[in-house]
Every structure is written in structure tokens, then in C-alpha cells.
Amino acid sequence: MSYVGPDFEPPRPPRHPLRGPLTVAVAALVPGALIGWLVWQTVGDSGGDAQASPSSTSSPWGRPTTPGASDDGKEQPGGAGGTGDSEKPDGSPSASAPAASGSLKGKVVVIDPGHNPGNFQHTSEINQQVNIGTNSKECDTTGTATNDGYTEAKFTLDVARRMRTVLEKEGATVKFTQDGDRSWGPCVDERAQIGNKADADAVVSIHADGAGAGNRGFHVILPGSVHSGAADTRPIVASSRELGERVAGSFLRVTGSAPSNYIGGGTGLDVRKDLGGLNLSTVPKVFIECGNMRDSKDAAQLTSSAWRQKAAQGISEGIVSFLHG
């Protein structure tokens, strides 16, 4: 199910002909959605497990000072829950309109299902160090899981396969970094190389977070400007931001899920310089953390087949919108 009910209510367009112009910019939906989210945060969640709303008006949702550390291999440097560097994304995701119709023939999309279901049996292999430009990091991790044992690796592969169906219907050529067809991996550097070698027009890495209970919502991770060793993201920073903003806007609109209340200051966007999959990419690429597997309410969505279909549709429509320009 979509994220609705007492937690979030999407804004409704005015119906009275005298209340304003009939044509309203689509991007205006997001401020309304975020205002609705702010109102809920102010009065508090009836379930009682959401973060309290900070008093600062400059960042109404903010981040808790000591959020639960992620255990899915994407730890924030300098403390869990931070942005990872001094850069802060500006603006909130725009609720983009449904993807424009038309063929994507000739366009290549690489989908990177985060982690691999077999990584649990290959800990020595995935613990080997690989160079990510700025430093060395583990080849990969097992990813996180819900408290009931539904793994991030299963989630990402399911959403990726649903996305492939949507995007191929649009005419795109879709390639995976792994499709459950290898016993472990690939390593993060190889994941980046797969997108590079395919000369992909867009790459999206699918994930779910492992933060503490009460931390909720999605966020899209954008590459920061890195120029070190084998990493040079400068040519793709702008295009990746455009991709990320469109994915975030479509994901919000289709799923109804709110932007993260613990990363990104309510924008649903975050900038990182410590992820090899982004640092080593030479084509537009973003990560999306679709929700927090350790929060019971987010977990209920992530484990729902119907909601995963919405997630796949939302991400895919963001990609289509980006490729259509």
C-alpha cells in the first residue's frame, strides 16, 4: 500500500473556478505535500514512533542528532545520518508529471540491485578491499534486513525486475549489474564499470536503509564532486542531480511516501563522496534508499508486493522523464 492515512495526505487541487488559475505548475504539488508532512510532524504520529519535529523553521524535519547507524554498507562518514560531506542539496524533489509517452529506443538504462542475496555465504570475498578513488572500501556488504528477516538484497532485486518490465515497454535497453545469476557481488567498483562500459544514459542503484526505528522515508543519493585517483565525477554531477531530482519527484508522487525525516533536511536528496558506485561512474548515476527496513511502518511498505510495484513505477517514471529531457 502507498504511504497514506494518518501519516500523509497528498494535496488536492482547488476545484472552485474563482480560487485561482486553472493551470497550476506541476512542481507546486511538492511544497503542498511537504507542508502536509510538516503539519503531521508537528502534531505527531498517532503511532508514536516518529521523530519529534525540531523547532527550527529553516529545516522543519531535520535529522536526529544520534540516528541509528546504517548497517547496509553505506555508513555516513563522521557519524551515521549525516550527509557525508559539506555539500547540501538545494530544494526539495519536484513532483514531476507522469512520464511522457514515446519510445526510448536507443536509450540504455543500467539498474543496479544493491547487494546480492548470496553475499551472506561469501563474507571473505565481499570483505576484500577495492579502490574507490578517494580511498579503499569493502567490495560489497550483505545489506540490511527488516526485523522479520526480509533482506534488502531480495527487495532490491524484486524492484529492479519490476522496473525492467516498465522500462522495456518504453523501448529502453535495460541491463543489470546482477540478476541473481552470480553467487556473490559484484564489487562496487565493478558495478560502476558495468554502467560505464554500457555507456548508459542513466544508472540507478536500488537500496533500502537500515537506520533506527522512527527514521522514515526515502532519499536519493547524488554524487558529490570528486577528483581523486581513478574517480572524477565532475562531468556527471549536474546530470546526475537532474536524474536524482526527477526520480525523487516521481517516487514521491507515485508511492505517496514522504522524503526522509533523518537525511536530507526534508528534501529527499543527499550528496555523498564516499560511495564507490558513484565515485567511479562516468555516466549519470544515483542511488535511491526506498525506505528504512528497521522501522515497522516503512517495513510494512517495503514488504508489500503492491507497494514495491509502485516503487518500481515511480523510479522508472523518473528515469523516463530524465531521458525525455
Short mmCIF file of N, CA and C in Angstrom, two decimals, residues 116 118-131 137-142 182-191:
data_model
loop_
_atom_site.label_atom_id
_atom_site.label_comp_id
_atom_site.label_asym_id
_atom_site.label_seq_id
_atom_site.Cartn_x
_atom_site.Cartn_y
_atom_site.Cartn_z
N ASN A 116 23.65 -8.56 -2.97
CA ASN A 116 23.40 -9.82 -3.66
C ASN A 116 22.90 -10.82 -2.61
N GLY A 118 23.36 -13.77 -2.26
CA GLY A 118 24.37 -14.76 -1.92
C GLY A 118 25.55 -14.22 -1.12
N ASN A 119 25.58 -12.91 -0.89
CA ASN A 119 26.71 -12.32 -0.17
C ASN A 119 26.89 -12.90 1.23
N PHE A 120 25.81 -13.35 1.84
CA PHE A 120 25.88 -13.91 3.19
C PHE A 120 26.80 -15.13 3.24
N GLN A 121 26.87 -15.86 2.14
CA GLN A 121 27.70 -17.06 2.11
C GLN A 121 29.12 -16.79 1.62
N HIS A 122 29.44 -15.54 1.35
CA HIS A 122 30.75 -15.22 0.77
C HIS A 122 31.35 -13.99 1.47
N THR A 123 31.40 -14.04 2.77
CA THR A 123 31.87 -12.88 3.54
C THR A 123 33.34 -12.56 3.28
N SER A 124 34.16 -13.57 3.08
CA SER A 124 35.58 -13.29 2.85
C SER A 124 35.78 -12.58 1.52
N GLU A 125 35.01 -12.98 0.51
CA GLU A 125 35.13 -12.34 -0.80
C GLU A 125 34.64 -10.89 -0.76
N ILE A 126 33.50 -10.66 -0.11
CA ILE A 126 32.96 -9.30 -0.15
C ILE A 126 33.69 -8.36 0.81
N ASN A 127 34.50 -8.91 1.69
CA ASN A 127 35.28 -8.07 2.61
C ASN A 127 36.60 -7.59 2.01
N GLN A 128 36.98 -8.11 0.85
CA GLN A 128 38.22 -7.67 0.23
C GLN A 128 38.10 -6.19 -0.14
N GLN A 129 39.21 -5.48 -0.06
CA GLN A 129 39.23 -4.05 -0.31
C GLN A 129 39.34 -3.74 -1.81
N VAL A 130 38.59 -2.74 -2.23
CA VAL A 130 38.69 -2.25 -3.61
C VAL A 130 38.90 -0.74 -3.56
N ASN A 131 39.53 -0.21 -4.60
CA ASN A 131 39.83 1.22 -4.66
C ASN A 131 38.62 1.97 -5.21
N LYS A 137 37.69 0.52 0.11
CA LYS A 137 36.48 0.14 0.82
C LYS A 137 36.17 -1.33 0.52
N GLU A 138 35.31 -1.92 1.36
CA GLU A 138 34.94 -3.32 1.14
C GLU A 138 34.31 -3.48 -0.24
N CYS A 139 34.55 -4.64 -0.83
CA CYS A 139 33.98 -4.97 -2.14
C CYS A 139 32.48 -4.76 -2.15
N ASP A 140 31.81 -5.26 -1.12
CA ASP A 140 30.36 -5.14 -1.01
C ASP A 140 29.98 -5.52 0.41
N THR A 141 28.71 -5.45 0.74
CA THR A 141 28.23 -5.90 2.05
C THR A 141 27.02 -6.78 1.83
N THR A 142 26.52 -7.34 2.93
CA THR A 142 25.32 -8.18 2.82
C THR A 142 24.07 -7.34 2.69
N ARG A 182 24.71 -14.73 -10.12
CA ARG A 182 26.06 -14.98 -9.67
C ARG A 182 26.03 -15.20 -8.16
N SER A 183 26.99 -15.92 -7.65
CA SER A 183 26.93 -16.35 -6.26
C SER A 183 27.16 -15.22 -5.27
N TRP A 184 27.88 -14.17 -5.67
CA TRP A 184 28.11 -13.02 -4.80
C TRP A 184 28.52 -11.83 -5.65
N GLY A 185 28.50 -10.65 -5.03
CA GLY A 185 28.92 -9.45 -5.74
C GLY A 185 27.95 -9.04 -6.84
N PRO A 186 28.42 -8.22 -7.78
CA PRO A 186 29.78 -7.75 -7.98
C PRO A 186 30.21 -6.69 -6.96
N CYS A 187 31.53 -6.45 -6.94
CA CYS A 187 32.08 -5.41 -6.07
C CYS A 187 31.61 -4.04 -6.54
N VAL A 188 31.70 -3.06 -5.67
CA VAL A 188 31.19 -1.74 -6.00
C VAL A 188 31.92 -1.11 -7.19
N ASP A 189 33.22 -1.40 -7.33
CA ASP A 189 33.94 -0.83 -8.48
C ASP A 189 33.47 -1.46 -9.79
N GLU A 190 33.20 -2.77 -9.74
CA GLU A 190 32.70 -3.44 -10.95
C GLU A 190 31.30 -2.97 -11.29
N ARG A 191 30.48 -2.70 -10.27
CA ARG A 191 29.13 -2.20 -10.53
C ARG A 191 29.20 -0.88 -11.31
#
